[in-house]
XYZ file of C-alpha atoms in Angstrom:
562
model
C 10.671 29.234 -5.565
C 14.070 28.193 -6.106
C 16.697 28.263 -2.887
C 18.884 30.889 -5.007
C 16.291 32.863 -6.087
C 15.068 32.954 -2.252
C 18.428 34.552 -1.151
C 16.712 38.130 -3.067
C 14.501 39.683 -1.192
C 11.302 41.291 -2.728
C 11.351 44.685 -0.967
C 8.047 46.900 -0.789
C 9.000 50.098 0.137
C 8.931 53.344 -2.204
C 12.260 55.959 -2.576
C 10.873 58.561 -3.722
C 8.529 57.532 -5.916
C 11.052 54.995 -7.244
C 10.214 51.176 -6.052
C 12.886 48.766 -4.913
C 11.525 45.659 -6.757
C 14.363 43.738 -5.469
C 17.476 44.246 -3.355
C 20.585 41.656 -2.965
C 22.661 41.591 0.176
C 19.927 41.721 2.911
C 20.040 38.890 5.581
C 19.861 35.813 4.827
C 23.706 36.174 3.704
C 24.598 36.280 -0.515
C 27.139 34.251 -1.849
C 29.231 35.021 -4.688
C 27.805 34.042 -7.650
C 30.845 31.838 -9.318
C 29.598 29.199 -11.043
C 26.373 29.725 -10.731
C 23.538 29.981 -13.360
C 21.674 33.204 -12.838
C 17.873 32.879 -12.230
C 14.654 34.369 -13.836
C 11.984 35.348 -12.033
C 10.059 32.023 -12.196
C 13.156 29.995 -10.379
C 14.876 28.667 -13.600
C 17.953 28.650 -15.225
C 18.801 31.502 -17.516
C 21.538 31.637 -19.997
C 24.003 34.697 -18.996
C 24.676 37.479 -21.174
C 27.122 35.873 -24.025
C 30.890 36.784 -24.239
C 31.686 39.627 -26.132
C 28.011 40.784 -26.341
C 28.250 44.340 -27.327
C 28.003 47.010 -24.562
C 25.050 48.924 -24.677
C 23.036 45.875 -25.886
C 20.686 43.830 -23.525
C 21.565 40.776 -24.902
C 19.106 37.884 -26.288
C 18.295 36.694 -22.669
C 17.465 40.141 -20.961
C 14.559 41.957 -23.626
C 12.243 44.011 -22.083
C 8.213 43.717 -22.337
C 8.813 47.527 -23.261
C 9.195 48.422 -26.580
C 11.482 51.359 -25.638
C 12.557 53.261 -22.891
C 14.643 56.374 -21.874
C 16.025 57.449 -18.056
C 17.577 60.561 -16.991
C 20.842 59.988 -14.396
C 21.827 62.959 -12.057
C 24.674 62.068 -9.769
C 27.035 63.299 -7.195
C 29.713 61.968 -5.031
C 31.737 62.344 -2.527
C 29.503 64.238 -0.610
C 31.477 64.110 2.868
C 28.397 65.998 4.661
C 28.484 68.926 2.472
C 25.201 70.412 3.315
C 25.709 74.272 3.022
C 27.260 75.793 0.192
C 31.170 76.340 0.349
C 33.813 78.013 -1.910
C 35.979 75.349 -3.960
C 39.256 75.110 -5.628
C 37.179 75.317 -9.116
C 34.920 78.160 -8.594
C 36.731 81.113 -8.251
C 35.532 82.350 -5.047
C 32.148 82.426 -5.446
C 30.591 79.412 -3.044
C 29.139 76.850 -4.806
C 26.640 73.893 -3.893
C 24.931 72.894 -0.712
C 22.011 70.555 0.006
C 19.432 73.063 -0.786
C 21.401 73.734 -4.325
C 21.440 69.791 -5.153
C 17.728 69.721 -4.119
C 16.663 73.092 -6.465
C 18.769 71.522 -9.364
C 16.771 67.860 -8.763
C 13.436 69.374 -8.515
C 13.942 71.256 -11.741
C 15.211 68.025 -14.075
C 12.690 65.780 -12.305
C 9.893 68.016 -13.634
C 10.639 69.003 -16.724
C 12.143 65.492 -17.989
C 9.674 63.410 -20.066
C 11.654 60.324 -18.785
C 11.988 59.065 -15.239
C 14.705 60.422 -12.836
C 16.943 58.657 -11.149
C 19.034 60.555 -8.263
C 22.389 58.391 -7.810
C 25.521 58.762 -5.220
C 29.082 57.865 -5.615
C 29.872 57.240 -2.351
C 31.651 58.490 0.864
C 28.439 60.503 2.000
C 28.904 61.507 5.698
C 31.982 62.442 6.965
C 33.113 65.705 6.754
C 32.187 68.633 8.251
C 30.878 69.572 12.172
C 27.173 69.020 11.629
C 27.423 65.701 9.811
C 30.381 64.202 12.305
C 28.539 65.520 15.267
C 25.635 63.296 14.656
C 27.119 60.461 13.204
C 26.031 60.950 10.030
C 22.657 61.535 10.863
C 22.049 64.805 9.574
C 23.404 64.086 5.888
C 21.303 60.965 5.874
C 18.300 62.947 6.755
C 18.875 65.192 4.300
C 19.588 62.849 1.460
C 16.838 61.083 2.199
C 14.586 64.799 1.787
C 16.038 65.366 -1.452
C 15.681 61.709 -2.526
C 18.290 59.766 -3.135
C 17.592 56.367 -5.031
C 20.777 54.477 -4.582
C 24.724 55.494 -3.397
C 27.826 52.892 -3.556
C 29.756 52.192 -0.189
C 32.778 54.425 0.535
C 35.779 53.805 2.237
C 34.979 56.710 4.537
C 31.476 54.921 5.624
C 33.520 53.034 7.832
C 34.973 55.854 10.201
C 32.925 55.395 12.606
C 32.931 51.515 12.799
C 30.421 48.926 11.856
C 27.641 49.909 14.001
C 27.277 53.289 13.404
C 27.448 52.291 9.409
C 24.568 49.943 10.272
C 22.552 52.656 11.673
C 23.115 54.773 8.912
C 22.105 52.027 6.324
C 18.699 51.563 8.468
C 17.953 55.194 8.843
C 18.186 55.540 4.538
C 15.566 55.276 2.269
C 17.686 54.351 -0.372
C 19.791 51.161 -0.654
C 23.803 51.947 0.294
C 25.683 49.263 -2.288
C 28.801 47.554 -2.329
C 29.324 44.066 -4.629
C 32.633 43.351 -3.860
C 32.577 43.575 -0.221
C 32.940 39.731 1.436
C 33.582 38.685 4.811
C 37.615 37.763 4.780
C 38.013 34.226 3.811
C 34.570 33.582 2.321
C 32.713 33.661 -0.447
C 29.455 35.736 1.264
C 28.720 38.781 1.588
C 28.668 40.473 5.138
C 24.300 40.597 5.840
C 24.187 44.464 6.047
C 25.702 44.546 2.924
C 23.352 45.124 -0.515
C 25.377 44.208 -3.876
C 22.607 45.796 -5.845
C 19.340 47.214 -6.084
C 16.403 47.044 -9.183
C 14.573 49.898 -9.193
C 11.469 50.734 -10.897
C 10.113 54.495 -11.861
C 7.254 55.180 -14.403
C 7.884 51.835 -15.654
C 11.169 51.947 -16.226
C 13.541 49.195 -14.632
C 17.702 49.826 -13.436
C 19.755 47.407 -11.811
C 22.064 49.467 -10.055
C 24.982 47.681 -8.700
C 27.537 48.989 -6.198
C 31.486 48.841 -5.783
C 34.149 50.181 -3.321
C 37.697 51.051 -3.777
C 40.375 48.020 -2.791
C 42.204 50.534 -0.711
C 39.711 50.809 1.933
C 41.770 48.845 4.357
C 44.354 52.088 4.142
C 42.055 54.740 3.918
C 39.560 54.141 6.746
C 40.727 52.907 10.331
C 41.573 49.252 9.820
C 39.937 47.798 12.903
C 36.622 48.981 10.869
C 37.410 46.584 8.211
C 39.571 44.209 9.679
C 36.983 41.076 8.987
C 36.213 42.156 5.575
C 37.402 42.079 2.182
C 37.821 44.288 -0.722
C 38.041 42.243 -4.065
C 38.804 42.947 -7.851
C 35.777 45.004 -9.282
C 35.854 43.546 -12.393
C 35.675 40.434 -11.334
C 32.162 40.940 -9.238
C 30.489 43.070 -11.990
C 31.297 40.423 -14.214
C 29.533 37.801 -11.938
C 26.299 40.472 -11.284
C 25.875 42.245 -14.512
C 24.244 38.814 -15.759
C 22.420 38.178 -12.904
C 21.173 41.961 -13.387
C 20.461 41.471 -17.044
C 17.972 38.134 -16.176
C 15.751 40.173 -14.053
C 14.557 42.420 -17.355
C 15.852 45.848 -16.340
C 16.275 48.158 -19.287
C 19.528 49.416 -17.980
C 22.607 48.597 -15.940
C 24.188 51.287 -13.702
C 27.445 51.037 -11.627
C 27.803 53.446 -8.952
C 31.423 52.920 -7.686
C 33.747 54.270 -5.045
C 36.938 54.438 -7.109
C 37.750 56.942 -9.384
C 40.224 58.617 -11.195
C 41.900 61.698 -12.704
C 41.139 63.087 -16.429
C 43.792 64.996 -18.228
C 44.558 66.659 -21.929
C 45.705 63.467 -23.572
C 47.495 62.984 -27.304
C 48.621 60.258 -29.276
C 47.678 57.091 -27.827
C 47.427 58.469 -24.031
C 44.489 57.242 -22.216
C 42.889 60.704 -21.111
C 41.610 59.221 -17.880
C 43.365 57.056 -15.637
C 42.529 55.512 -12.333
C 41.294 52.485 -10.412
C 37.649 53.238 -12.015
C 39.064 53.482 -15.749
C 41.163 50.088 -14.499
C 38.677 48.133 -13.711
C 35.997 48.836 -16.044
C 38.383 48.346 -18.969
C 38.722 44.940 -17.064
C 34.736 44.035 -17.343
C 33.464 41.812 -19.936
C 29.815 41.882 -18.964
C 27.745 45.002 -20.773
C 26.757 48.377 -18.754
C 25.468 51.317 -19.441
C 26.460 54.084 -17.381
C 28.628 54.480 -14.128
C 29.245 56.758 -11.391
C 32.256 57.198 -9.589
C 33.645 58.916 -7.123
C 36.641 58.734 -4.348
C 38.952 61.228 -5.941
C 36.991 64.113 -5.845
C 37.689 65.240 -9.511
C 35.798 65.927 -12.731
C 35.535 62.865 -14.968
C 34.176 62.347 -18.493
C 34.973 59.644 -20.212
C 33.628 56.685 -22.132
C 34.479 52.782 -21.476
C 33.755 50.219 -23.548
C 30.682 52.859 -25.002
C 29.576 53.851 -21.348
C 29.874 57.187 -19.994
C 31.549 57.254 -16.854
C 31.246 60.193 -14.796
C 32.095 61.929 -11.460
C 31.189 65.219 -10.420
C 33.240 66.744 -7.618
C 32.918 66.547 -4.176
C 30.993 68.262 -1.376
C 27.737 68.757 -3.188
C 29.299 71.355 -5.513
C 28.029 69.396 -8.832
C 25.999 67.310 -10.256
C 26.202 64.944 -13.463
C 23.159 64.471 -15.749
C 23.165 61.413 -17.760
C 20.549 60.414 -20.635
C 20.411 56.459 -21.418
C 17.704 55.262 -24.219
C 16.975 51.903 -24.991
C 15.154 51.255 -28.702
C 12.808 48.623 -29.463
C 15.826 46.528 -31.067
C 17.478 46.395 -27.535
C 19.930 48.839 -28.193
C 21.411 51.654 -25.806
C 22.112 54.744 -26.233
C 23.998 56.598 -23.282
C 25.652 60.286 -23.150
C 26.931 61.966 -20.860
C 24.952 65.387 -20.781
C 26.749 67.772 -18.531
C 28.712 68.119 -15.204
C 26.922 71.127 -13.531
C 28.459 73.087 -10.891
C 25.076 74.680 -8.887
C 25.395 77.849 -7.216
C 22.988 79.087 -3.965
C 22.640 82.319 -5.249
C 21.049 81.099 -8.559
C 18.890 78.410 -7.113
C 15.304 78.246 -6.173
C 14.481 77.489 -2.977
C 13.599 74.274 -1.394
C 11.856 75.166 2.408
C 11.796 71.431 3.352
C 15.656 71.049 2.660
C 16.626 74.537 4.155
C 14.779 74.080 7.169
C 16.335 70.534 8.068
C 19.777 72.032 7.335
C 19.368 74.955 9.535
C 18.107 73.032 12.036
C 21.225 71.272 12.253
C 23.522 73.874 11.668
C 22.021 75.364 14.713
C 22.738 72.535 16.793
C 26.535 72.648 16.068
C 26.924 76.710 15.658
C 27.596 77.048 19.000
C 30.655 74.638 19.132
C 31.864 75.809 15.496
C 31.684 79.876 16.415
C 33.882 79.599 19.389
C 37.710 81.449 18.697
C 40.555 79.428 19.330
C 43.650 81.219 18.715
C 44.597 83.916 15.498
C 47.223 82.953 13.021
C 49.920 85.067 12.170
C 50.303 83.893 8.512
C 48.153 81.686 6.280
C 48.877 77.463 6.768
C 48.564 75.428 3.952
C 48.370 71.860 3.763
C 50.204 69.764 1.283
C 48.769 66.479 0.183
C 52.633 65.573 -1.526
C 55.413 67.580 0.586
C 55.879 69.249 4.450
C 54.076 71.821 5.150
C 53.593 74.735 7.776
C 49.641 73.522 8.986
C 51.662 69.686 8.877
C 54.287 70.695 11.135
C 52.212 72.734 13.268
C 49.637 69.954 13.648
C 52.769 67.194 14.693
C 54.335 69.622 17.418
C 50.717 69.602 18.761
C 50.653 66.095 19.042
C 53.979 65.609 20.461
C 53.520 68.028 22.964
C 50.057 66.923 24.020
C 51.785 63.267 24.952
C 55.222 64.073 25.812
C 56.724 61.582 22.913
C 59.561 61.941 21.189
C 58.409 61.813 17.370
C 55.356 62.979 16.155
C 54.450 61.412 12.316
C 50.901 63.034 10.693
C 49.679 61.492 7.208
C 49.646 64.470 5.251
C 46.081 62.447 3.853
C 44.676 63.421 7.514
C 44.931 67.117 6.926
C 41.980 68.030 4.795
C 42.172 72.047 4.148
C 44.035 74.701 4.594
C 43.777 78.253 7.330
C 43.672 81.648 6.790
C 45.333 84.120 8.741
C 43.435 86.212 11.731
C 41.107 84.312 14.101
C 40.500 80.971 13.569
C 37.073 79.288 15.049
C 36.816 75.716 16.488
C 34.833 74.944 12.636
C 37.960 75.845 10.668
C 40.105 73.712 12.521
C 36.991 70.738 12.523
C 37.775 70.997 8.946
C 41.217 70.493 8.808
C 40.866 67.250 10.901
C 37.329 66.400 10.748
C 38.303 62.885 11.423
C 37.793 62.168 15.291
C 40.881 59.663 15.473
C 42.632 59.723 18.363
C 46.308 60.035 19.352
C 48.300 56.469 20.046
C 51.475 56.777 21.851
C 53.961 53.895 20.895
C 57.312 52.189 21.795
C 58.710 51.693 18.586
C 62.248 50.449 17.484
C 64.740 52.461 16.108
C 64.545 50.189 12.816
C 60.677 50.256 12.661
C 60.942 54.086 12.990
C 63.241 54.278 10.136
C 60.821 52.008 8.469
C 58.330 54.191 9.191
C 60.333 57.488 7.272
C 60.911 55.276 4.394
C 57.362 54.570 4.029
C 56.465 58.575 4.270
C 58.899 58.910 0.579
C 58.370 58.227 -2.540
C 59.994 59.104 -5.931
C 56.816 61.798 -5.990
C 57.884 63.408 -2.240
C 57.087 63.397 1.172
C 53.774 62.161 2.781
C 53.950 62.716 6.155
C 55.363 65.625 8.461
C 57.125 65.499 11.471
C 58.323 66.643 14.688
C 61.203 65.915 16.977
C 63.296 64.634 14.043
C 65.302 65.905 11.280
C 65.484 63.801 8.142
C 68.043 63.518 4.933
C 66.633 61.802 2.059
C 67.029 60.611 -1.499
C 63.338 60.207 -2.942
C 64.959 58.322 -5.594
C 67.231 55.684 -3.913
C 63.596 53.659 -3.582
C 64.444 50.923 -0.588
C 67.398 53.482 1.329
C 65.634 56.373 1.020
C 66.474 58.019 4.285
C 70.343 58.364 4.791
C 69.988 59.843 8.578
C 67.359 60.636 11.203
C 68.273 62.732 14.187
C 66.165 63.555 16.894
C 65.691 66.814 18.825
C 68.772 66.861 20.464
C 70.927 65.899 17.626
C 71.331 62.016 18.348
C 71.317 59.945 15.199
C 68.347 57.350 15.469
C 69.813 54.071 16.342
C 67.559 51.011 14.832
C 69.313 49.536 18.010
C 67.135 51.488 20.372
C 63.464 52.284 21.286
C 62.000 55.590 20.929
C 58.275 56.893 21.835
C 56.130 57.685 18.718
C 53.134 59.250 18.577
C 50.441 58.638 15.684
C 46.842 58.820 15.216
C 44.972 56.004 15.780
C 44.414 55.128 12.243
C 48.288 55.010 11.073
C 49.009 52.545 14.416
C 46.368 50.214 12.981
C 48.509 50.103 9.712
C 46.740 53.001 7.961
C 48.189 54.633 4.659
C 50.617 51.717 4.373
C 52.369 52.334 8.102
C 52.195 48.622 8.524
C 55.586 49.227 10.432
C 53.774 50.625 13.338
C 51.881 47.469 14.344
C 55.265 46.131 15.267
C 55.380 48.460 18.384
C 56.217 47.116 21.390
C 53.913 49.064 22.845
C 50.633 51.394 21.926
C 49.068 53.593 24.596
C 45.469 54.855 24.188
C 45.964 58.304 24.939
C 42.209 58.921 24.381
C 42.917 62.618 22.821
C 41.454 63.350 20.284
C 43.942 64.696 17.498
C 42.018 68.247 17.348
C 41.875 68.486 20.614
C 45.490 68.401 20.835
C 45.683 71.138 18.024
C 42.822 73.142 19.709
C 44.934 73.322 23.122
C 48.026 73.552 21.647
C 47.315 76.958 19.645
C 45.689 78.255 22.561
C 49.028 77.914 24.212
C 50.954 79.748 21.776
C 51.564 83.377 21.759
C 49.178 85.158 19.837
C 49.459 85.416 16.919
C 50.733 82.095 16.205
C 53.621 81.461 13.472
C 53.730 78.142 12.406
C 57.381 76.786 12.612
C 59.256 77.168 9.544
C 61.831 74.899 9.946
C 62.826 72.280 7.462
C 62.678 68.862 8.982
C 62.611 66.979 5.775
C 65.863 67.848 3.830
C 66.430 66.733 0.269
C 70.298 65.053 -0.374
C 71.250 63.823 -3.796
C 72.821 60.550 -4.288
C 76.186 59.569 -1.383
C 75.884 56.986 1.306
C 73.154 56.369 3.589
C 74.031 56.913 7.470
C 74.623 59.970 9.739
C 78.174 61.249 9.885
C-alpha cells in the first residue's frame, strides 16, 4: 500500500445500517491534496476527473461495477438542539418539528423507498436550547445518533464550547462530523480530529460525502475556539476532493456544507439565490451531485451547475428529500423532491426517540420552570436595528459590572419575549450562549471604533447602554458624528472609559477587532444570563423595558458633538 493511500483509514463500524468504507481526516494528519495524483484502491495513480467534465457525469475514471443505481437524500440543518417540537416564524402557530417528528418522517421514507436512504446534516447541531447546552451537546448527539444520522458538515457553532468538548462530541457520534476546508493556520494539514469526507456504503450503493464550513467562523463562534485554525475557500478544497472522491468508485458525490444562503422571487437575469453556498459552488469545477447546506436557517431550492442544492430550516422543523439516479451510461440524474415541514401532531410515534428526549427534558425542567420576573409589554429582538429586549439586555450587563458602556451584538440575542411571566427557559433562549461578561479599559478612539463597527449602510447591529449616539449610516468611514455618555460628556478618543462586552466580541467576535486593543480585559466570570436573570428580578414588577432612543439617526452635517 502506497504512503498516500495509507493516510485513509479503512473504518469498520456500521451507522445505521450504512458502512463507513473509508473516512479521511482521522489521525495520522491529511494533507491537502495540491498537486497530488489521487489514488485507486490498489495504490496507483489515477487520472482526475477531466476539466469541464459535465456535472452529473462520473467521468471516464470513476464507473461503477453497478450497472445503475438510485439513493434517496433526506436532510436537515441547523439543528441547534431542537429536540421537542416548537412554533416557527413559517408555521403559523401551530408547532412544528422535534426529534421524534424527524425520526417518524425517517422511518416512513426509509421503508417505503426501493432505494437506499441516506439521513444527512447541514451542520451547527448542538447548541441551542437548555437540554442540549446543559449537557454539552450530549443529549442532541444521543439523539441523532437514535434516529440515525449518516453524516453532518462542521458548523461554526460546534466550536462554542471549545475544542475539547467538540472532540467529545465527534467520539460520542456514530456518524462522521465533516469539514474539508478546515487546516491548522499556516499549514497545509488538516487538524487530526478533523474528517474531510466520508464513503459510505448502503444496499450496495456507494456516496462520498464531503464536508465544508462557512469562512466566517472566526466571527461567529468565540475566537479563542478557532484561533489555531483556518477556514479556506470552499471551492478550492472540493475541487481538490471531488477527484479524489470520484477514484474510489462511489456512484454519487454529496456536499454537506455549513454556508448557505437566502432564495428570493427573481426576474430578468437575477440570480434567485444568493449566498456564500450559491458563491462557492458556482466557483467549483469538479462534478457533484447534490448538496446540503445550512447556516442561514432559510428555505433553499436551487440548482448549480445541474445539482440541487437544498436547505431546510432550522431547529428540526423540516426536512429535504432528495432523489439522485445514476444510469448504466454514468449519467446522473438529481431532483430535488420536496422541503417538508413535519408536524408532532401528524406523526407516528417513535418510543425509542420520545423516551431519550423526555428523559432529558426531565433533567433540565426543573431549572427551565423556575419564574424570573413578568414583563410588562412584549420584547422583541432585532437582528438589524435597537431594540427594547437589546437595550434591556445591555443595562443588565452594565449594571451587573459597574462599567460605563455596555455594547450587545444584536447576533447574541436569539428570540424574542412575551409579556406576563417569563421562566428561566425563555430567557435560556434568548441567550443560550453561555459567554461570559468581559469588563475592559478601552480608549476613547477604540470605543468610537467600536460604534462605527456596530453601522452599516443596512442599520444598527449592536445596542447599547450608558451612551447616546448620532449617526449617518451612510457616511461609511465617519459614521458616528457624537457619542455622549450618561451624564452628557462627549466621548473623548483622548480618554479611557470601562466597556463591558461578552466574552466573544472582546476576542474580536462579529468584526469588534477594536476591542482586542483594550488596555485592559477583566474576567468578570458572569455569565451574560445571569446578569439578565438578576437584573429583572431587581426591577419592579412588571418590568418595562426602557424605551429610550440611544441610537439616533442624523442626515448628512459634520461629524463631532457641539
Amino acid at each position: 500500500m502506497s504512503a498516500r493511500l495509507s493516510l485513509r483509514v479503512a473504518a469498520a463500524a456500521a451507522i445505521a445500517g450504512a458502512a463507513i468504507v473509508g473516512i479521511s481526516g482521522f489521525a495520522p494528519r491529511v494533507p491537502a491534496l495540491d498537486g497530488a495524483p489521487s489514488v485507486r484502491l490498489d495504490g496507483a495513480p489515477s487520472t482526475q476527473a477531466p476539466d469541464g467534465a459535465a456535472v452529473g457525469s462520473l467521468g471516464p475514471a470513476a464507473t461503477s461495477a453497478a450497472d445503475s443505481a438510485c439513493a434517496v437524500i433526506l436532510s436537515t440543518n441547523d439543528e441547534h438542539g431542537g429536540l421537542r417540537p416548537a412554533e416557527q416564524p413559517w408555521s403559523g402557530n401551530r408547532p412544528a418539528g422535534g426529534a421524534e417528528a424527524i425520526s417518524a418522517y425517517v422511518n416512513d421514507v426509509r421503508g417505503t423507498s426501493p432505494c437506499p436512504v441516506f439521513l444527512l446534516s447541514g451542520g451547527d447541531l448542538m447548541q441551542g436550547t437548555l437540554m442540549s447546552n446543559l449537557t454539552g451537546g450530549r443529549a442532541t448527539i444521543d439523539v441523532m445518533n437514535e434516529i440515525g444520522y449518516d453524516a453532518a458538515a462542521l458548523g461554526n457553532h460546534e466550536f462554542d464550547w471549545g475544542i475539547q468538548t467538540l472532540q467529545e462530541r465527534m467520539r460520542q457520534a456514530r456518524f462522521p462530523i465533516l469539514s474539508a476546508n478546515t487546516y491548522e493556520k499556516g499549514t497545509s494539514l488538516h487538524p487530526p480530529w478533523v474528517k474531510p469526507y466520508a464513503i459510505l456504503e448502503r444496499e450496495g450503493v456507494r456516496i462520498g460525502v464531503i464536508g465544508a464550513t462557512t469562512r466566517s467562523t472566526p466571527v461567529t463562534t468565540h475566537p479563542d475556539s478557532v484561533a489555531g485554525l483556518e477556514f479556506r475557500p470552499i471551492a478550492e478544497t472540493l475541487n481538490r476532493y471531488i477527484p479524489r472522491i470520484r477514484v474510489e468508485g462511489v456512484d454519487f458525490v454529496v456536499v454537506v456544507m455549513h454556508a448557505g444562503g437566502f432564495c428570493h422571487d427573481a426576474s430578468g437575469n437575477e440570480p434567485r439565490c444568493a449566498g456564500e453556498a450559491m458563491d462557492e459552488l458556482a466557483l467549483t469545477t469538479q462534478p457533484f451531485d447534490y448538496v446540503v447546506t445550512g447556516h442561514t436557517h432559510s428555505r433553499v431550492d436551487d440548482t448549480i451547475q445541474g445539482a440541487p442544492v437544498v436547505q431546510s430550516y432550522a431547529n428540526m422543523s423540516a426536512i429535504g428529500r432528495g432523489l439522485l439516479t445514476r444510469h448504466a451510461s454514468g449519467e446522473v440524474v438529481a431532483e430535488l423532491v420536496a422541503i417538508d415541514a413535519v408536524y408532532p401532531d401528524s406523526a407516528a410515534r417513535v418510543d425509542e426517540v420520545r423516551a431519550l428526549v423526555d428523559r432529558y427534558e426531565k433533567e433540565a425542567e426543573e431549572v427551565a420552570m423556575a419564574s424570573v420576573a413578568t414583563l410588562a409589554d412584549p420584547l422583541e429582538k432585532q437582528y438589524r436595528g435597537a431594540s427594547t429586549l437589546g437595550r434591556l439586555i445591555a443595562d443588565a450587563q452594565r449594571a451587573a459590572t459597574g462599567a460605563d458602556v455596555a455594547i450587545m451584538n444584536n447576533g447574541g440575542i436569539r428570540t424574542d419575549l412575551p409579556a406576563g411571566p417569563v421562566s428561566y427557559g425563555e430567557l435560556f433562549r434568548v441567550q443560550p450562549f453561555q459567554n461570559t461578561l468581559i469588563l475592559l479599559e478601552l480608549g476613547g478612539g477604540f470605543l468610537l471604533s467600536a460604534l462605527e463597527s456596530s453601522v452599516d449602510e443596512d442599520g444598527i447591529e449592536a445596542n447599547i447602554s450608558g451612551l447616546t449616539v448620532e449617526y449617518d449610516s451612510e457616511a461609511a468611514g465617519v459614521r458616528i458624528h457624537c457619542a455622549r455618555l450618561a451624564d452628557g460628556r462627549p466621548v473623548s478618543p483622548d480618554s479611557a472609559y470601562s466597556v463591558v462586552v461578552n466574552n466573544f466580541m472582546a476576542a474580536g467576535g462579529a468584526g469588534y477587532w477594536m476591542l482586542k486593543e483594550a488596555t485592559s480585559a477583566k474576567q468578570t466570570g458572569i455569565v451574560d444570563l445571569d446578569a439578565l436573570v438578576a437584573y429583572l428580578e431587581q426591577q419592579p414588577q412588571p418590568v418595562t423595558a426602557p424605551q429610550d432612543p440611544r441610537w439616533q439617526a442624523v442626515i448628512g452635517g459634520e461629524a463631532g458633538c457641539p
